[in-house]
Amino acid sequence: LGRYEEAGEWYEKAFTLGEAWPGAFFDAARAWALAGNSQAAFRCLERAVEAGWSDIERLNADTDLASLHGSDQWRTLLNRL
């Protein structure tokens, strides 16, 4: 428990192996957000959207991403969906 940065790093390593589904990028973003790395979290969220993520309700409801909600990047991301 609480090894969010390590989880984010493992996701990043896995992404180098080939294509990933949108949910994997979303889960990586959650790990990075909980680790306090908002830049990495937004990078993964952008990749999730590029890969087809479109569930704005889940995006807004996921408390793991709450630390990102007040930023301009968050509003920009939501506007893309």
GROMACS .gro file of N, CA and C in nm:
model
  243
    1LEU      N    1   0.083  -0.119   0.000
    1LEU     CA    2   0.000   0.000   0.000
    1LEU      C    3   0.086   0.125   0.000
    2GLY      N    4   0.038   0.225  -0.072
    2GLY     CA    5   0.107   0.353  -0.073
    2GLY      C    6   0.230   0.358  -0.162
    3ARG      N    7   0.248   0.261  -0.249
    3ARG     CA    8   0.367   0.259  -0.336
    3ARG      C    9   0.328   0.310  -0.475
    4TYR      N   10   0.266   0.428  -0.475
    4TYR     CA   11   0.209   0.483  -0.597
    4TYR      C   12   0.315   0.522  -0.699
    5GLU      N   13   0.424   0.580  -0.654
    5GLU     CA   14   0.529   0.618  -0.747
    5GLU      C   15   0.587   0.494  -0.816
    6GLU      N   16   0.610   0.391  -0.738
    6GLU     CA   17   0.661   0.266  -0.794
    6GLU      C   18   0.562   0.208  -0.896
    7ALA      N   19   0.434   0.216  -0.864
    7ALA     CA   20   0.333   0.167  -0.958
    7ALA      C   21   0.337   0.247  -1.088
    8GLY      N   22   0.348   0.379  -1.076
    8GLY     CA   23   0.357   0.463  -1.195
    8GLY      C   24   0.477   0.428  -1.280
    9GLU      N   25   0.588   0.402  -1.216
    9GLU     CA   26   0.709   0.364  -1.289
    9GLU      C   27   0.691   0.231  -1.362
   10TRP      N   28   0.623   0.134  -1.298
   10TRP     CA   29   0.599   0.006  -1.363
   10TRP      C   30   0.506   0.020  -1.482
   11TYR      N   31   0.405   0.106  -1.469
   11TYR     CA   32   0.318   0.132  -1.584
   11TYR      C   33   0.400   0.189  -1.698
   12GLU      N   34   0.486   0.285  -1.669
   12GLU     CA   35   0.568   0.347  -1.774
   12GLU      C   36   0.655   0.243  -1.844
   13LYS      N   37   0.712   0.153  -1.767
   13LYS     CA   38   0.793   0.046  -1.826
   13LYS      C   39   0.707  -0.043  -1.915
   14ALA      N   40   0.589  -0.075  -1.869
   14ALA     CA   41   0.499  -0.160  -1.947
   14ALA      C   42   0.459  -0.092  -2.078
   15PHE      N   43   0.442   0.039  -2.075
   15PHE     CA   44   0.401   0.111  -2.196
   15PHE      C   45   0.508   0.104  -2.304
   16THR      N   46   0.632   0.085  -2.267
   16THR     CA   47   0.739   0.077  -2.367
   16THR      C   48   0.737  -0.057  -2.441
   17LEU      N   49   0.661  -0.153  -2.391
   17LEU     CA   50   0.657  -0.286  -2.452
   17LEU      C   51   0.560  -0.296  -2.569
   18GLY      N   52   0.475  -0.199  -2.585
   18GLY     CA   53   0.378  -0.204  -2.695
   18GLY      C   54   0.255  -0.123  -2.663
   19GLU      N   55   0.152  -0.144  -2.743
   19GLU     CA   56   0.028  -0.071  -2.727
   19GLU      C   57  -0.038  -0.100  -2.593
   20ALA      N   58  -0.103   0.001  -2.541
   20ALA     CA   59  -0.177  -0.014  -2.415
   20ALA      C   60  -0.320   0.034  -2.438
   21TRP      N   61  -0.412  -0.025  -2.369
   21TRP     CA   62  -0.551   0.017  -2.379
   21TRP      C   63  -0.572   0.143  -2.296
   22PRO      N   64  -0.674   0.222  -2.327
   22PRO     CA   65  -0.697   0.348  -2.258
   22PRO      C   66  -0.705   0.336  -2.106
   23GLY      N   67  -0.764   0.227  -2.057
   23GLY     CA   68  -0.777   0.208  -1.912
   23GLY      C   69  -0.643   0.194  -1.842
   24ALA      N   70  -0.544   0.141  -1.910
   24ALA     CA   71  -0.411   0.129  -1.850
   24ALA      C   72  -0.350   0.267  -1.829
   25PHE      N   73  -0.366   0.354  -1.928
   25PHE     CA   74  -0.316   0.491  -1.913
   25PHE      C   75  -0.391   0.563  -1.800
   26PHE      N   76  -0.522   0.537  -1.792
   26PHE     CA   77  -0.603   0.597  -1.686
   26PHE      C   78  -0.554   0.550  -1.549
   27ASP      N   79  -0.530   0.420  -1.534
   27ASP     CA   80  -0.483   0.367  -1.406
   27ASP      C   81  -0.344   0.421  -1.371
   28ALA      N   82  -0.259   0.436  -1.472
   28ALA     CA   83  -0.127   0.494  -1.447
   28ALA      C   84  -0.141   0.639  -1.399
   29ALA      N   85  -0.233   0.711  -1.459
   29ALA     CA   86  -0.257   0.850  -1.416
   29ALA      C   87  -0.301   0.856  -1.271
   30ARG      N   88  -0.384   0.761  -1.232
   30ARG     CA   89  -0.429   0.757  -1.092
   30ARG      C   90  -0.311   0.734  -0.999
   31ALA      N   91  -0.223   0.641  -1.036
   31ALA     CA   92  -0.105   0.614  -0.953
   31ALA      C   93  -0.017   0.738  -0.942
   32TRP      N   94   0.008   0.803  -1.056
   32TRP     CA   95   0.092   0.923  -1.053
   32TRP      C   96   0.028   1.035  -0.971
   33ALA      N   97  -0.103   1.052  -0.983
   33ALA     CA   98  -0.171   1.156  -0.906
   33ALA      C   99  -0.157   1.129  -0.756
   34LEU      N  100  -0.174   1.005  -0.716
   34LEU     CA  101  -0.161   0.969  -0.575
   34LEU      C  102  -0.016   0.983  -0.527
   35ALA      N  103   0.079   0.970  -0.619
   35ALA     CA  104   0.220   0.987  -0.585
   35ALA      C  105   0.258   1.135  -0.579
   36GLY      N  106   0.167   1.222  -0.621
   36GLY     CA  107   0.194   1.366  -0.618
   36GLY      C  108   0.264   1.417  -0.743
   37ASN      N  109   0.267   1.338  -0.848
   37ASN     CA  110   0.333   1.377  -0.973
   37ASN      C  111   0.226   1.413  -1.075
   38SER      N  112   0.181   1.538  -1.069
   38SER     CA  113   0.071   1.580  -1.156
   38SER      C  114   0.113   1.584  -1.303
   39GLN      N  115   0.238   1.617  -1.331
   39GLN     CA  116   0.282   1.619  -1.472
   39GLN      C  117   0.270   1.481  -1.534
   40ALA      N  118   0.318   1.378  -1.465
   40ALA     CA  119   0.309   1.242  -1.516
   40ALA      C  120   0.163   1.198  -1.525
   41ALA      N  121   0.082   1.239  -1.427
   41ALA     CA  122  -0.060   1.203  -1.429
   41ALA      C  123  -0.128   1.261  -1.551
   42PHE      N  124  -0.105   1.388  -1.579
   42PHE     CA  125  -0.167   1.450  -1.696
   42PHE      C  126  -0.114   1.391  -1.826
   43ARG      N  127   0.012   1.357  -1.830
   43ARG     CA  128   0.068   1.293  -1.949
   43ARG      C  129  -0.007   1.162  -1.977
   44CYS      N  130  -0.030   1.084  -1.873
   44CYS     CA  131  -0.102   0.957  -1.890
   44CYS      C  132  -0.249   0.979  -1.925
   45LEU      N  133  -0.310   1.081  -1.867
   45LEU     CA  134  -0.449   1.110  -1.902
   45LEU      C  135  -0.460   1.152  -2.048
   46GLU      N  136  -0.366   1.231  -2.095
   46GLU     CA  137  -0.364   1.271  -2.236
   46GLU      C  138  -0.350   1.148  -2.325
   47ARG      N  139  -0.265   1.058  -2.286
   47ARG     CA  140  -0.246   0.934  -2.363
   47ARG      C  141  -0.372   0.849  -2.360
   48ALA      N  142  -0.442   0.848  -2.247
   48ALA     CA  143  -0.567   0.773  -2.238
   48ALA      C  144  -0.670   0.829  -2.336
   49VAL      N  145  -0.681   0.961  -2.341
   49VAL     CA  146  -0.776   1.025  -2.433
   49VAL      C  147  -0.736   0.995  -2.577
   50GLU      N  148  -0.607   1.006  -2.608
   50GLU     CA  149  -0.560   0.976  -2.743
   50GLU      C  150  -0.588   0.832  -2.782
   51ALA      N  151  -0.587   0.742  -2.684
   51ALA     CA  152  -0.613   0.600  -2.710
   51ALA      C  153  -0.762   0.566  -2.711
   52GLY      N  154  -0.848   0.665  -2.682
   52GLY     CA  155  -0.991   0.642  -2.691
   52GLY      C  156  -1.071   0.659  -2.563
   53TRP      N  157  -1.006   0.697  -2.453
   53TRP     CA  158  -1.080   0.717  -2.328
   53TRP      C  159  -1.182   0.829  -2.346
   54SER      N  160  -1.305   0.806  -2.303
   54SER     CA  161  -1.409   0.909  -2.317
   54SER      C  162  -1.505   0.914  -2.200
   55ASP      N  163  -1.475   0.844  -2.093
   55ASP     CA  164  -1.567   0.835  -1.979
   55ASP      C  165  -1.545   0.953  -1.884
   56ILE      N  166  -1.608   1.066  -1.918
   56ILE     CA  167  -1.591   1.188  -1.839
   56ILE      C  168  -1.650   1.174  -1.699
   57GLU      N  169  -1.755   1.097  -1.685
   57GLU     CA  170  -1.816   1.078  -1.554
   57GLU      C  171  -1.720   1.006  -1.459
   58ARG      N  172  -1.656   0.902  -1.507
   58ARG     CA  173  -1.560   0.830  -1.422
   58ARG      C  174  -1.440   0.918  -1.392
   59LEU      N  175  -1.398   0.994  -1.490
   59LEU     CA  176  -1.285   1.085  -1.471
   59LEU      C  177  -1.313   1.184  -1.357
   60ASN      N  178  -1.432   1.241  -1.358
   60ASN     CA  179  -1.470   1.337  -1.254
   60ASN      C  180  -1.495   1.273  -1.119
   61ALA      N  181  -1.543   1.149  -1.119
   61ALA     CA  182  -1.580   1.083  -0.994
   61ALA      C  183  -1.464   1.016  -0.923
   62ASP      N  184  -1.355   0.988  -0.995
   62ASP     CA  185  -1.244   0.913  -0.936
   62ASP      C  186  -1.168   1.001  -0.837
   63THR      N  187  -1.178   0.967  -0.710
   63THR     CA  188  -1.115   1.049  -0.605
   63THR      C  189  -0.962   1.043  -0.609
   64ASP      N  190  -0.906   0.943  -0.675
   64ASP     CA  191  -0.761   0.936  -0.688
   64ASP      C  192  -0.707   1.053  -0.769
   65LEU      N  193  -0.792   1.112  -0.852
   65LEU     CA  194  -0.751   1.223  -0.937
   65LEU      C  195  -0.789   1.359  -0.879
   66ALA      N  196  -0.842   1.362  -0.760
   66ALA     CA  197  -0.892   1.485  -0.699
   66ALA      C  198  -0.786   1.596  -0.692
   67SER      N  199  -0.662   1.559  -0.675
   67SER     CA  200  -0.556   1.660  -0.663
   67SER      C  201  -0.535   1.736  -0.794
   68LEU      N  202  -0.588   1.686  -0.903
   68LEU     CA  203  -0.571   1.749  -1.034
   68LEU      C  204  -0.686   1.842  -1.071
   69HIS      N  205  -0.795   1.832  -1.001
   69HIS     CA  206  -0.919   1.899  -1.042
   69HIS      C  207  -0.913   2.050  -1.050
   70GLY      N  208  -0.831   2.115  -0.975
   70GLY     CA  209  -0.830   2.261  -0.974
   70GLY      C  210  -0.742   2.326  -1.079
   71SER      N  211  -0.677   2.248  -1.160
   71SER     CA  212  -0.578   2.305  -1.252
   71SER      C  213  -0.637   2.337  -1.389
   72ASP      N  214  -0.569   2.425  -1.460
   72ASP     CA  215  -0.608   2.456  -1.597
   72ASP      C  216  -0.597   2.333  -1.687
   73GLN      N  217  -0.497   2.250  -1.662
   73GLN     CA  218  -0.480   2.129  -1.742
   73GLN      C  219  -0.602   2.038  -1.730
   74TRP      N  220  -0.660   2.033  -1.610
   74TRP     CA  221  -0.779   1.951  -1.589
   74TRP      C  222  -0.895   2.002  -1.674
   75ARG      N  223  -0.917   2.134  -1.671
   75ARG     CA  224  -1.027   2.192  -1.749
   75ARG      C  225  -1.004   2.170  -1.899
   76THR      N  226  -0.879   2.183  -1.942
   76THR     CA  227  -0.847   2.160  -2.083
   76THR      C  228  -0.876   2.015  -2.121
   77LEU      N  229  -0.837   1.924  -2.034
   77LEU     CA  230  -0.861   1.781  -2.060
   77LEU      C  231  -1.011   1.754  -2.072
   78LEU      N  232  -1.088   1.806  -1.979
   78LEU     CA  233  -1.234   1.784  -1.981
   78LEU      C  234  -1.297   1.842  -2.107
   79ASN      N  235  -1.246   1.955  -2.152
   79ASN     CA  236  -1.299   2.015  -2.273
   79ASN      C  237  -1.273   1.932  -2.397
   80ARG      N  238  -1.172   1.847  -2.392
   80ARG     CA  239  -1.140   1.758  -2.505
   80ARG      C  240  -1.237   1.640  -2.516
   81LEU      N  241  -1.307   1.611  -2.407
   81LEU     CA  242  -1.395   1.493  -2.404
   81LEU      C  243  -1.539   1.530  -2.443
   0.00000   0.00000   0.00000
